PDB file of C-alpha atoms in Angstrom:
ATOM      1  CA  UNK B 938      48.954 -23.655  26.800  1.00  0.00           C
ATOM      2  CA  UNK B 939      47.946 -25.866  29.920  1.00  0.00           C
ATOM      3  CA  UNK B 940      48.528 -29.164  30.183  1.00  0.00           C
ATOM      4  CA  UNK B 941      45.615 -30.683  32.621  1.00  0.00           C
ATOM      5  CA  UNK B 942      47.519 -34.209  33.296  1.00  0.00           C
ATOM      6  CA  UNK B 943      43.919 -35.440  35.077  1.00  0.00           C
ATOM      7  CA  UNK B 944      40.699 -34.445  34.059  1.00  0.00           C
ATOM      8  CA  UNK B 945      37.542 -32.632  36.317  1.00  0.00           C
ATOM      9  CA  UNK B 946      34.891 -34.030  37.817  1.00  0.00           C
ATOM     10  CA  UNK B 947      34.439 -37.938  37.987  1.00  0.00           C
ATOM     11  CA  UNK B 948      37.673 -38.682  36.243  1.00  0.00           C
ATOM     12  CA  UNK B 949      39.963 -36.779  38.474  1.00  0.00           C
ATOM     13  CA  UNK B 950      42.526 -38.582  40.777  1.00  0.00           C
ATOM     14  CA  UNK B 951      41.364 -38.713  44.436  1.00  0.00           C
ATOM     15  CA  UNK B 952      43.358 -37.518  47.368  1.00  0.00           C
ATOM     16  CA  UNK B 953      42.820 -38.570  50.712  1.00  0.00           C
ATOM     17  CA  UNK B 954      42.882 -35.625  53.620  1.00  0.00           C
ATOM     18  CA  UNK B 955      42.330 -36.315  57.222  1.00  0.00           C
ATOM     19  CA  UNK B 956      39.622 -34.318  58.493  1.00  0.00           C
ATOM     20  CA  UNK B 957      39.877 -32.073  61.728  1.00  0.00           C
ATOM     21  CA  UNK B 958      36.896 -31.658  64.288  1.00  0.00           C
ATOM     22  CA  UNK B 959      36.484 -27.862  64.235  1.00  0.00           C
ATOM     23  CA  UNK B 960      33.337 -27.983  67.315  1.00  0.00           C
ATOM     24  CA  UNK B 961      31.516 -26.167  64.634  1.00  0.00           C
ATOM     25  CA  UNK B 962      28.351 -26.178  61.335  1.00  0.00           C
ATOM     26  CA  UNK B 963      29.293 -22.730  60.335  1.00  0.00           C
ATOM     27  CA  UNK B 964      31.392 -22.471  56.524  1.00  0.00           C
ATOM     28  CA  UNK B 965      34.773 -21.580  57.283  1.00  0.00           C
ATOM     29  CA  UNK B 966      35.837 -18.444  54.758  1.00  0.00           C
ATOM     30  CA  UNK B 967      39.295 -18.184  55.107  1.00  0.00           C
ATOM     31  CA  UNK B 968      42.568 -19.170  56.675  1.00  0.00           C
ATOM     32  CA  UNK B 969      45.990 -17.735  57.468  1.00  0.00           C
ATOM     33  CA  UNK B 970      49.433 -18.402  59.661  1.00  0.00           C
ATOM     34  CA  UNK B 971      49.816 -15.840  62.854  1.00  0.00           C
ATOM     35  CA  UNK B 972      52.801 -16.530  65.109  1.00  0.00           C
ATOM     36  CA  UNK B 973      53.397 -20.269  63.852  1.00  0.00           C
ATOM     37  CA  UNK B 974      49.675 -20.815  64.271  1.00  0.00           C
ATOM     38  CA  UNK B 975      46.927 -20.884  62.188  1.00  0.00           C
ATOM     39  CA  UNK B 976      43.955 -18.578  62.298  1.00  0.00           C
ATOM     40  CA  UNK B 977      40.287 -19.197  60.562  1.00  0.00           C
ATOM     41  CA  UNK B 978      37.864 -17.426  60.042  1.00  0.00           C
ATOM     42  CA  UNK B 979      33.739 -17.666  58.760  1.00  0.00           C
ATOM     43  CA  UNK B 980      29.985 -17.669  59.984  1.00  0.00           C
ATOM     44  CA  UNK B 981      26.924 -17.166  58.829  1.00  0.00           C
ATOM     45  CA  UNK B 982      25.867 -14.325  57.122  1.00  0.00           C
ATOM     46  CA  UNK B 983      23.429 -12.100  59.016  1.00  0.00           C
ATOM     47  CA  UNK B 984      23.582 -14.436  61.731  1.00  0.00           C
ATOM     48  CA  UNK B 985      26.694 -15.250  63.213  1.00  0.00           C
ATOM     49  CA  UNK B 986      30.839 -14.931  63.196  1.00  0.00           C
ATOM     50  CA  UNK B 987      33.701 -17.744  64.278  1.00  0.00           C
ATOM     51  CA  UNK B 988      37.253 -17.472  64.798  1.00  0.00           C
ATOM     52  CA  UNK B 989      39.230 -20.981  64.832  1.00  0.00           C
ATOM     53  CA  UNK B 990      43.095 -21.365  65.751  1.00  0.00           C
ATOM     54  CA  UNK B 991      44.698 -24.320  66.379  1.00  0.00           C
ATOM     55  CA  UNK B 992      47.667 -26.720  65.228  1.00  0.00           C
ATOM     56  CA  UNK B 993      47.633 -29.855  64.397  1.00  0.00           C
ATOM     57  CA  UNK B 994      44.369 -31.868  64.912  1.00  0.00           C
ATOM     58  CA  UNK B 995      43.693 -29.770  68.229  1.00  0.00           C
ATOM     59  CA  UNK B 996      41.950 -27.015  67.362  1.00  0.00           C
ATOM     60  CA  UNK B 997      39.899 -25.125  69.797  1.00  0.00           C
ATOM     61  CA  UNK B 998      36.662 -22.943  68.448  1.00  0.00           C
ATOM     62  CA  UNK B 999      36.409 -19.747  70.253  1.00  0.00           C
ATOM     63  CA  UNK B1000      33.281 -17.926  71.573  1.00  0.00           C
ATOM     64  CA  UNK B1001      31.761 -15.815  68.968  1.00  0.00           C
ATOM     65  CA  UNK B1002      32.440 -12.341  68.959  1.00  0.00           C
ATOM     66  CA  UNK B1003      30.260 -10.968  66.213  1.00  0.00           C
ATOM     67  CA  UNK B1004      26.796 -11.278  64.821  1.00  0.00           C
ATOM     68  CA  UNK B1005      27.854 -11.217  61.511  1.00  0.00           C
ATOM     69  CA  UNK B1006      29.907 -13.399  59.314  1.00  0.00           C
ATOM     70  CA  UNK B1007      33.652 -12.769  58.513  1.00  0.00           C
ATOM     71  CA  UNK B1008      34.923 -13.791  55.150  1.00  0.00           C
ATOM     72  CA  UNK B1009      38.617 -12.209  54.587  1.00  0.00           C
ATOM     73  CA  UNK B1010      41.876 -13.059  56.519  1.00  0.00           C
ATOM     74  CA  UNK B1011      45.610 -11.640  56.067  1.00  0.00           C
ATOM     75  CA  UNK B1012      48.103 -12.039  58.721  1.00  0.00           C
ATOM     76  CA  UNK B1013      51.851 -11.024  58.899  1.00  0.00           C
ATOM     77  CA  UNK B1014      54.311 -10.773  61.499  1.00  0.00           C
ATOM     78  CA  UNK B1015      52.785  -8.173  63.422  1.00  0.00           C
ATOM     79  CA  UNK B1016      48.696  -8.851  63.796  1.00  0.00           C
ATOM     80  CA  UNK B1017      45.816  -9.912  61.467  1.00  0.00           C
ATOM     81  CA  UNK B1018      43.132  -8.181  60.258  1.00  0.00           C
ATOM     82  CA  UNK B1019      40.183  -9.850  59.153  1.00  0.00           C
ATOM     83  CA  UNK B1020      36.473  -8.377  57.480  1.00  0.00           C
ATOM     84  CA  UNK B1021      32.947  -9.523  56.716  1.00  0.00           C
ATOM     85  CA  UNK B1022      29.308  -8.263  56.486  1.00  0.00           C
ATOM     86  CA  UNK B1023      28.378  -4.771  56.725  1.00  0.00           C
ATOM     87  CA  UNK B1024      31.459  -3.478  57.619  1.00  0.00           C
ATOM     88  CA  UNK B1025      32.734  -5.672  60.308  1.00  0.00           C
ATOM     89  CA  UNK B1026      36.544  -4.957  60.975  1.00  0.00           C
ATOM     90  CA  UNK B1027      38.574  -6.565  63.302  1.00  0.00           C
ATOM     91  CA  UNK B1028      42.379  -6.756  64.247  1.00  0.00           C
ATOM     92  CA  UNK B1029      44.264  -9.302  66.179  1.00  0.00           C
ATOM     93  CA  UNK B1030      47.464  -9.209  68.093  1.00  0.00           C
ATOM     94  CA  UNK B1031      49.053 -12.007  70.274  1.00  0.00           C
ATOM     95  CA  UNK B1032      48.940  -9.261  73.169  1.00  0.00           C
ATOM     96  CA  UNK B1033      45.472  -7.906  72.975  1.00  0.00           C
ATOM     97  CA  UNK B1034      43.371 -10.435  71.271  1.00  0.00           C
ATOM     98  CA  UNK B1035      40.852  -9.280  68.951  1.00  0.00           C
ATOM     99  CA  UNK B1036      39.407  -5.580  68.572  1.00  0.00           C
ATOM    100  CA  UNK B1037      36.271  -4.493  67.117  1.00  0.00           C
ATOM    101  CA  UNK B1038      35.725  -1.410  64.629  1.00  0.00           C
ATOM    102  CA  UNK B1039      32.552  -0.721  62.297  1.00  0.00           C
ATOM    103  CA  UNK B1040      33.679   0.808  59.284  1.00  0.00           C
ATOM    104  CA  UNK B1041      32.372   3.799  57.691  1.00  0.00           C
ATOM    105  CA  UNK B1042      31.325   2.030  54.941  1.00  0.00           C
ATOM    106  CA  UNK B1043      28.477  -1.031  55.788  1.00  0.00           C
ATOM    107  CA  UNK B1044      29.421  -2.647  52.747  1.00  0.00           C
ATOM    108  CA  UNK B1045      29.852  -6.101  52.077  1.00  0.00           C
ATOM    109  CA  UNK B1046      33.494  -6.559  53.074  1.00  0.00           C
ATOM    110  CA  UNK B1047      35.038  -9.645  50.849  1.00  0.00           C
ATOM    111  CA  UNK B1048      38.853  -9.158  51.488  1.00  0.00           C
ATOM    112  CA  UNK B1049      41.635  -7.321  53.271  1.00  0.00           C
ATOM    113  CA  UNK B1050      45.515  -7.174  52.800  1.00  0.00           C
ATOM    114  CA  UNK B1051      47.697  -6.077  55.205  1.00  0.00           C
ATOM    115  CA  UNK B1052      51.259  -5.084  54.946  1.00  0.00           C
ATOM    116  CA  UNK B1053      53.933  -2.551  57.470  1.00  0.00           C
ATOM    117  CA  UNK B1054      52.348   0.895  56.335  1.00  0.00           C
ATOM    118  CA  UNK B1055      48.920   0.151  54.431  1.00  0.00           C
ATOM    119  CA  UNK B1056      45.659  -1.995  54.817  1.00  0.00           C
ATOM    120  CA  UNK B1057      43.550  -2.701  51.897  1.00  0.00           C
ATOM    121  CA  UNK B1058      40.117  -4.177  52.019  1.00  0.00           C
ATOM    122  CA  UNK B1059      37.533  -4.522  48.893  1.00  0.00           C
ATOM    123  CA  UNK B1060      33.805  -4.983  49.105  1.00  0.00           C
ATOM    124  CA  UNK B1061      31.016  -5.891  46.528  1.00  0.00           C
ATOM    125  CA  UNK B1062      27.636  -6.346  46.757  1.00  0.00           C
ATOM    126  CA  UNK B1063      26.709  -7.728  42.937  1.00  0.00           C
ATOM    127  CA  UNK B1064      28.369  -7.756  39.898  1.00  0.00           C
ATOM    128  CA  UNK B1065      28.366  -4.276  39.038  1.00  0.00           C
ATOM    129  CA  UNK B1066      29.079  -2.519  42.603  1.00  0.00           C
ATOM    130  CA  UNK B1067      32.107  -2.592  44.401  1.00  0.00           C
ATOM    131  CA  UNK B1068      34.724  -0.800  46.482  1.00  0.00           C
ATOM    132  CA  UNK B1069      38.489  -0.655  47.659  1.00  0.00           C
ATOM    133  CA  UNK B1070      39.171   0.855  50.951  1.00  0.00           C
ATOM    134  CA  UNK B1071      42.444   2.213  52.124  1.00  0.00           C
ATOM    135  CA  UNK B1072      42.084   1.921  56.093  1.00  0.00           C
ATOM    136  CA  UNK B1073      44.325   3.845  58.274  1.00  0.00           C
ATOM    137  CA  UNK B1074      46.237   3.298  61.256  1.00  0.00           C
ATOM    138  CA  UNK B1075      43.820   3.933  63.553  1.00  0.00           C
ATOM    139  CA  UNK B1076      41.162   1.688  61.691  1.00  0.00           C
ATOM    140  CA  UNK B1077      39.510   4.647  59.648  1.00  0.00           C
ATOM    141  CA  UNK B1078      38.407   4.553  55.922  1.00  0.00           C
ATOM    142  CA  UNK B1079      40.680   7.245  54.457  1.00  0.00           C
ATOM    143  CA  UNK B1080      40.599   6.708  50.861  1.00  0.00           C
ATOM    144  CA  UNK B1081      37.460   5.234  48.960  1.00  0.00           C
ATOM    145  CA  UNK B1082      37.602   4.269  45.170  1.00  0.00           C
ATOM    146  CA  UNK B1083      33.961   3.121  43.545  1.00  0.00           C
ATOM    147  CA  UNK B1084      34.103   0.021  40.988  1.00  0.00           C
ATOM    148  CA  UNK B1085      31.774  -0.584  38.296  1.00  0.00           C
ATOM    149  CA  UNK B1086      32.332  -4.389  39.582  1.00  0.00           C
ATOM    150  CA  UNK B1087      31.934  -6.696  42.642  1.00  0.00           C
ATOM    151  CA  UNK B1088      35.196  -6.924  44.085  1.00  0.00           C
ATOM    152  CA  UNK B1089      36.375 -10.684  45.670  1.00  0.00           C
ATOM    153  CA  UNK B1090      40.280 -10.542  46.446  1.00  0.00           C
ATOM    154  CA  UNK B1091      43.683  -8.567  47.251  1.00  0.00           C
ATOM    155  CA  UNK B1092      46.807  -9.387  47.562  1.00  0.00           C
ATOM    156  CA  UNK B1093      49.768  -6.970  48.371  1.00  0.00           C
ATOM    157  CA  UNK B1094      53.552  -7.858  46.350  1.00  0.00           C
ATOM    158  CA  UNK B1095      55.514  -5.559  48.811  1.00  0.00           C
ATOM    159  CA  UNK B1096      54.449  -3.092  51.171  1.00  0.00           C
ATOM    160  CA  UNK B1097      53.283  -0.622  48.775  1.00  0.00           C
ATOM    161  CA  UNK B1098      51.905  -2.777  45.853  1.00  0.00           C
ATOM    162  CA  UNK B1099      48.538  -4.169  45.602  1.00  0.00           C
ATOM    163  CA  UNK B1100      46.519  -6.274  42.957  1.00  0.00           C
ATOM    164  CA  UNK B1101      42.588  -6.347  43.919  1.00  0.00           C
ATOM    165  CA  UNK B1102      40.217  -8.445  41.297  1.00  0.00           C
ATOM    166  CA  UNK B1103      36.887  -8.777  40.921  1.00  0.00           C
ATOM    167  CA  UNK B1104      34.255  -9.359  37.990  1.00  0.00           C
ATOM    168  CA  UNK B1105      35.797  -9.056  35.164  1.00  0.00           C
ATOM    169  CA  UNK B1106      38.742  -6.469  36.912  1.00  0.00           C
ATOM    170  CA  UNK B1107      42.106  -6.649  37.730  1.00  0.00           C
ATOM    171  CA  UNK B1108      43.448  -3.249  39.321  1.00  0.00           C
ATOM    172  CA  UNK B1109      46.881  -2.154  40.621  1.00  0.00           C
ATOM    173  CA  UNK B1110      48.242   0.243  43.365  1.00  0.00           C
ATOM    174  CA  UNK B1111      51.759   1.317  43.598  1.00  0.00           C
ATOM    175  CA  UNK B1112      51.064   3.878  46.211  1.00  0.00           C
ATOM    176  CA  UNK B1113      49.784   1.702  49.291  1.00  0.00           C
ATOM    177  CA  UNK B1114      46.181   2.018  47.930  1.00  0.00           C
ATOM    178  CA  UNK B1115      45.160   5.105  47.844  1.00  0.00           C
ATOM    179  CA  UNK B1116      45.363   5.131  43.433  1.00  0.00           C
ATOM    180  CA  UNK B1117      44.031   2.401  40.985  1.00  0.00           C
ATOM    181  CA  UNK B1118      45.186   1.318  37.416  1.00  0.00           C
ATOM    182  CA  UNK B1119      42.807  -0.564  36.164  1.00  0.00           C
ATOM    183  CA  UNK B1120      44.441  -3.498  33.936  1.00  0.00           C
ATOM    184  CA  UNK B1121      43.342  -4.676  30.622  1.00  0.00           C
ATOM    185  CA  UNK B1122      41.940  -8.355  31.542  1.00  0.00           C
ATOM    186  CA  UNK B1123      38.784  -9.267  30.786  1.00  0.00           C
ATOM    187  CA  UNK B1124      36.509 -12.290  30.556  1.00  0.00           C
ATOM    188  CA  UNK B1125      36.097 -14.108  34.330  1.00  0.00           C
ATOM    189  CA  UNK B1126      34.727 -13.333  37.482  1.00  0.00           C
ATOM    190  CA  UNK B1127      38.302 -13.196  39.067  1.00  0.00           C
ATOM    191  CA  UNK B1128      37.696 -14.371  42.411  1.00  0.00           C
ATOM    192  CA  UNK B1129      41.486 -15.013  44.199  1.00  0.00           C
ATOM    193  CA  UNK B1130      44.697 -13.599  43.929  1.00  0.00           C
ATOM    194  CA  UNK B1131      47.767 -14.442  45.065  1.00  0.00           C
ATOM    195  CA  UNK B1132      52.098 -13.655  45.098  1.00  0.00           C
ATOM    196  CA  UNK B1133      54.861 -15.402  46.126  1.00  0.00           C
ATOM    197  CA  UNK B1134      57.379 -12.514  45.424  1.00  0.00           C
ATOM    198  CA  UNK B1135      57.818  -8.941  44.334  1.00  0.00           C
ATOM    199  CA  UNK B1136      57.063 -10.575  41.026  1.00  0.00           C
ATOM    200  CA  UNK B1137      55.401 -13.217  40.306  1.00  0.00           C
ATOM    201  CA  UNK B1138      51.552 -14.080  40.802  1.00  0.00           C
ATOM    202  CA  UNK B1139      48.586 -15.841  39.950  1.00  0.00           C
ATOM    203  CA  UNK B1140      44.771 -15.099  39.682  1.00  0.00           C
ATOM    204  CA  UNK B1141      42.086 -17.676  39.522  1.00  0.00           C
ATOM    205  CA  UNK B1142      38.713 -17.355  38.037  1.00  0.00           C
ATOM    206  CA  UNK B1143      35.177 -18.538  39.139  1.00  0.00           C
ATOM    207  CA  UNK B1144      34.462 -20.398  35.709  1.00  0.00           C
ATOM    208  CA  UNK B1145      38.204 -22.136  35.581  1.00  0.00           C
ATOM    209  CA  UNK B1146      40.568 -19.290  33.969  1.00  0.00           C
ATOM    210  CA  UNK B1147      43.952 -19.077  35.389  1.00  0.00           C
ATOM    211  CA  UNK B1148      46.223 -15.760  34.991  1.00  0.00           C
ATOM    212  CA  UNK B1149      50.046 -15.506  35.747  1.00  0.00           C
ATOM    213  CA  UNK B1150      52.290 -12.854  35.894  1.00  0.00           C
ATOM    214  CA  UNK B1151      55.761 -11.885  36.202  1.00  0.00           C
ATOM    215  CA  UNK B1152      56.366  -8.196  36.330  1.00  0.00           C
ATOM    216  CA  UNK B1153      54.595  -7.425  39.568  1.00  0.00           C
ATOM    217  CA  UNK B1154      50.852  -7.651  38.265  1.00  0.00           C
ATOM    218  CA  UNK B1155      51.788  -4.736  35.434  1.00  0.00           C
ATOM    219  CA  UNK B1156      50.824  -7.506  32.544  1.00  0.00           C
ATOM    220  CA  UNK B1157      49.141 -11.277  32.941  1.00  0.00           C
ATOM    221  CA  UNK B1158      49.079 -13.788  31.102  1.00  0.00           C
ATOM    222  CA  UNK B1159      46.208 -16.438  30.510  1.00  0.00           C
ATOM    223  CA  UNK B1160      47.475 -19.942  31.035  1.00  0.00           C
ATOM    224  CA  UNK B1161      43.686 -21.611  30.843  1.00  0.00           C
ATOM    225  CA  UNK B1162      40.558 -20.215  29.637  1.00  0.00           C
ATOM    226  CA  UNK B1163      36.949 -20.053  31.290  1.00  0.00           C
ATOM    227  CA  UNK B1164      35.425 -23.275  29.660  1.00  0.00           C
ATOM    228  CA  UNK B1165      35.884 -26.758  31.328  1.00  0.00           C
ATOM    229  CA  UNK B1166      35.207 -25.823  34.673  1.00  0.00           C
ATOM    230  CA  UNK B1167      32.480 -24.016  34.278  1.00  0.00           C
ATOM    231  CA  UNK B1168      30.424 -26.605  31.903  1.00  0.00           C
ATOM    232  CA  UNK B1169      30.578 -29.577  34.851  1.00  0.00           C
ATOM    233  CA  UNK B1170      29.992 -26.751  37.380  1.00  0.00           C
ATOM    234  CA  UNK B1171      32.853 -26.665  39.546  1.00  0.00           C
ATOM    235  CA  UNK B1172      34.475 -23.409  40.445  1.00  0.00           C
ATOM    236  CA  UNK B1173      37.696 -22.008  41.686  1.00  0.00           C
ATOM    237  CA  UNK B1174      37.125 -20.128  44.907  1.00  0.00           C
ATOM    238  CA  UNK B1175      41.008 -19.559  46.240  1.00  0.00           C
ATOM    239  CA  UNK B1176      44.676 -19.846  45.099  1.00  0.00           C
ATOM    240  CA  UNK B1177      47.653 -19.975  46.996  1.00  0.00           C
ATOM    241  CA  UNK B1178      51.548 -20.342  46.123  1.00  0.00           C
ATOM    242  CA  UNK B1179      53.201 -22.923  48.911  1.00  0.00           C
ATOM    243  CA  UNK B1180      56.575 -21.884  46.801  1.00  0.00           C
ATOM    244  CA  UNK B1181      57.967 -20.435  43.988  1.00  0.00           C
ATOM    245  CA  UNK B1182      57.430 -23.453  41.704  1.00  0.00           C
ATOM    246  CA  UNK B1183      54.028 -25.420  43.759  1.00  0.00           C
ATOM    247  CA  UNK B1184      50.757 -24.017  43.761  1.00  0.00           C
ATOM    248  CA  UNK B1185      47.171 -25.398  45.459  1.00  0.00           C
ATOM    249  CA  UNK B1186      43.609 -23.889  43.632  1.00  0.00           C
ATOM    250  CA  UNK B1187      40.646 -25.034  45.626  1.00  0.00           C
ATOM    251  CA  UNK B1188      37.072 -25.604  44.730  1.00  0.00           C
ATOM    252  CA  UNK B1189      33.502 -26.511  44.645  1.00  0.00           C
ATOM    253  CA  UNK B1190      32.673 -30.481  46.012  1.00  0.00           C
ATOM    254  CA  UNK B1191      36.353 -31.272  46.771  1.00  0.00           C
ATOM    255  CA  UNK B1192      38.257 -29.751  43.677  1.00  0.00           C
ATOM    256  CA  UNK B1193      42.101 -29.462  44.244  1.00  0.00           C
ATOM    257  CA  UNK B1194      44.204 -28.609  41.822  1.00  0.00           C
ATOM    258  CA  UNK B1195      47.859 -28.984  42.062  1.00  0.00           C
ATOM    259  CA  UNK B1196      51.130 -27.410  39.858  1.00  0.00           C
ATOM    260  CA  UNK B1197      54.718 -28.020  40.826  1.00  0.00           C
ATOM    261  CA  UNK B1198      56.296 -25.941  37.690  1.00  0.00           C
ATOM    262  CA  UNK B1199      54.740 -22.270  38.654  1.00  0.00           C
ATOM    263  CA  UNK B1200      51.466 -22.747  37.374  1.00  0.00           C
ATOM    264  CA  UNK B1201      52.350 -23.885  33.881  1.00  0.00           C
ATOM    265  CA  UNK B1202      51.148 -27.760  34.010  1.00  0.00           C
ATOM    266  CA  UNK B1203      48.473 -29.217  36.349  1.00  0.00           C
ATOM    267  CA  UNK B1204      47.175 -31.726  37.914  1.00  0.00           C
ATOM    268  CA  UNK B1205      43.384 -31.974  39.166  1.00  0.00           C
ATOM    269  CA  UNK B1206      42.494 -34.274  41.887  1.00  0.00           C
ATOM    270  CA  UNK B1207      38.589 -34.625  44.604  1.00  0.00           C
ATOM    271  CA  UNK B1208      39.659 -34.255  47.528  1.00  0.00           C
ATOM    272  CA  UNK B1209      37.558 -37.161  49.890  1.00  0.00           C
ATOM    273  CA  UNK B1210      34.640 -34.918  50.279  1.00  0.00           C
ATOM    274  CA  UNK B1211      31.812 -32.800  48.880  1.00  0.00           C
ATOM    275  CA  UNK B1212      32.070 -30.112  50.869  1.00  0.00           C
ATOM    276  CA  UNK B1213      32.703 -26.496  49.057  1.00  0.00           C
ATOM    277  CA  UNK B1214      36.777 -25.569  49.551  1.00  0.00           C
ATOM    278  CA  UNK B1215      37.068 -21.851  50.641  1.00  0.00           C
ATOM    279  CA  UNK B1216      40.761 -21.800  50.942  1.00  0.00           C
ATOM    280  CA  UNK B1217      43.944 -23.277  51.902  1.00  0.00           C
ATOM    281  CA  UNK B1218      46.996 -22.855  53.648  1.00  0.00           C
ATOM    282  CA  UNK B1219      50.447 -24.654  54.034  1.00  0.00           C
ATOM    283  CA  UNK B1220      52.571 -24.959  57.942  1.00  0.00           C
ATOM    284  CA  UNK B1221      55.178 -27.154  59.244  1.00  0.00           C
ATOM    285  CA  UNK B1222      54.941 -29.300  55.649  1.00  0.00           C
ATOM    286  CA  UNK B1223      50.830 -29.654  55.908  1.00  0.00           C
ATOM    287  CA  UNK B1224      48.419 -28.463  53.875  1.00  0.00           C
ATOM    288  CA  UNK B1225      45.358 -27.193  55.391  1.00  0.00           C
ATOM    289  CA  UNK B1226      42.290 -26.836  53.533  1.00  0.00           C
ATOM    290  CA  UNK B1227      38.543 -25.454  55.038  1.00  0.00           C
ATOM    291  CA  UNK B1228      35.270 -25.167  53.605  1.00  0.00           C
ATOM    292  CA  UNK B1229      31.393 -25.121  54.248  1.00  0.00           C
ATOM    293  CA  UNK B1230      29.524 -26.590  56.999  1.00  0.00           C
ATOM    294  CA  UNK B1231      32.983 -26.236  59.149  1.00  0.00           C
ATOM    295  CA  UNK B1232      34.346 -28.381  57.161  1.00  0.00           C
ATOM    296  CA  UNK B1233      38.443 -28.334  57.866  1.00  0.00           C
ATOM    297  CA  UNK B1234      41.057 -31.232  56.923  1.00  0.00           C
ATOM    298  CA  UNK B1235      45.323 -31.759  56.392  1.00  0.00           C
ATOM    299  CA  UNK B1236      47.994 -33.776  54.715  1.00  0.00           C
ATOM    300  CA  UNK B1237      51.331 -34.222  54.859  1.00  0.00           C
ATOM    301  CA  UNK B1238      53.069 -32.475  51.288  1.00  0.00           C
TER     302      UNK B1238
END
């Protein structure tokens, strides 16, 4: 059972954030580490794409490249990959920058995962369409599996493991994703996912349900039903594991929500704005969170 030691909306502790001039309007979608740097990513729609990278306060907003908004991020070691509106694809490496490829597939790209040997992205247009994508090494859709569900996040556990979730779907790959098992867990629009092993993950929920598991996404169990949040109308939109034990869910108008014991207790705090919180992501002992309107603020953990 969770323990909530604050409660949501207008009783919920505030936490102050400083907040970073980005030089831009557009909502920022998503954020991610490259090299010791971080990398952002959002737009507008049918209108426009933004990259962001920076350090510090001293981010720099780079020239648009796209037409077309970009809402998924995953970086490792080697490059980034990042995907948005009708099936913009792009990959970055310190070396040669940013390259362009228009999927087979104009779908509404929500997500990608990247690890040594495999590259996942999902797509979903409403509730009851979706799609995962295995992409190939030279940028190609190779492997195409329909869902009966809009399809929000993936996350990968090694390099051949993969979670995706969606509306009302959890599904697993142990192949690289090019196979699906879809798990029995029901009852939220599961909108981020996220591991900080080979083991041990979490998934969030739009209307406040929280899912953890410990045998590499095979089982999960629910640690907090979908009620609370969704009856004062806040929503989780991303989740992300700074350790083993402390974990950060972000939200509609501010909401952060903190655990230091793996997701078992929590705390929930308003962050010092009202902007919508897209994501979040921890470097050099900061957290980092971005949101609509180009919205983008840190503090010291």
């Amino acid at each position: 059972m969770i323990t909530i030691l604050y409660a949501c909306g207008k009783d919920a502790k505030e936490i102050q954030f400083t907040e970073i001039n980005t030089n831009t309007t557009q909502d920022i979608s998503s954020i991610d580490i490259y090299n010791n740097q971080l990398i952002a990513v959002g737009g507008e729609v049918f209108q426009l794409g933004v990259v962001l990278s920076g350090k510090d306060l001293n981010w720099v907003t780079q020239d648009s490249f796209t037409n077309k908004r970009l809402f998924g991020l995953d970086c490792n070691d080697d490059h980034c990959a990042a995907v948005g509106h009708d099936g913009y694809y792009y990959t970055y490496t310190e070396n040669d920058g940013w390259t362009f490829t228009r999927l087979s597939d104009w779908d509404f790209q929500r997500a990608v995962s990247i690890t040594n040997n495999h590259t996942v992205s999902i797509s979903g247009k409403s509730f009851g369409q979706g799609h995962i994508y295995h992409i190939n090494p030279i940028h190609q859709i190779d492997t195409t599996l329909r869902v009966n569900a809009q399809m929000q996040d993936v996350a990968s556990l090694d390099d051949n493991t993969f979670v995706a979730v969606g509306y009302g779907t959890v599904l697993r790959s142990n192949d690289g994703g090019y196979n699906w098992t879809h798990i029995d867990q029901e009852g939220d629009f599961y909108y981020s996912i996220d591991f900080v092993d080979d083991q041990h993950g979490i998934i969030v929920g739009l209307s406040g349900s929280i899912l953890l598991t410990n045998d590499s996404g095979k089982n999960w169990k629910t640690i907090k039903k979908p009620s609370s949040l969704s009856s004062s109308r806040a929503q989780f939109l991303s989740v992300k594991y700074i350790n083993a034990t402390s974990i950060y869910i972000v939200g509609d108008e501010g909401l952060l929500w903190h655990s230091n014991d793996a997701g078992q207790t929590w705390i929930s705090y308003k962050v010092n704005t009202d902007h919508n919180l897209n994501d979040l992501s921890e470097l050099d002992g900061k957290l980092y969170i971005v949101g609509d309107d180009g919205y983008m603020a840190l503090r010291e953990l």
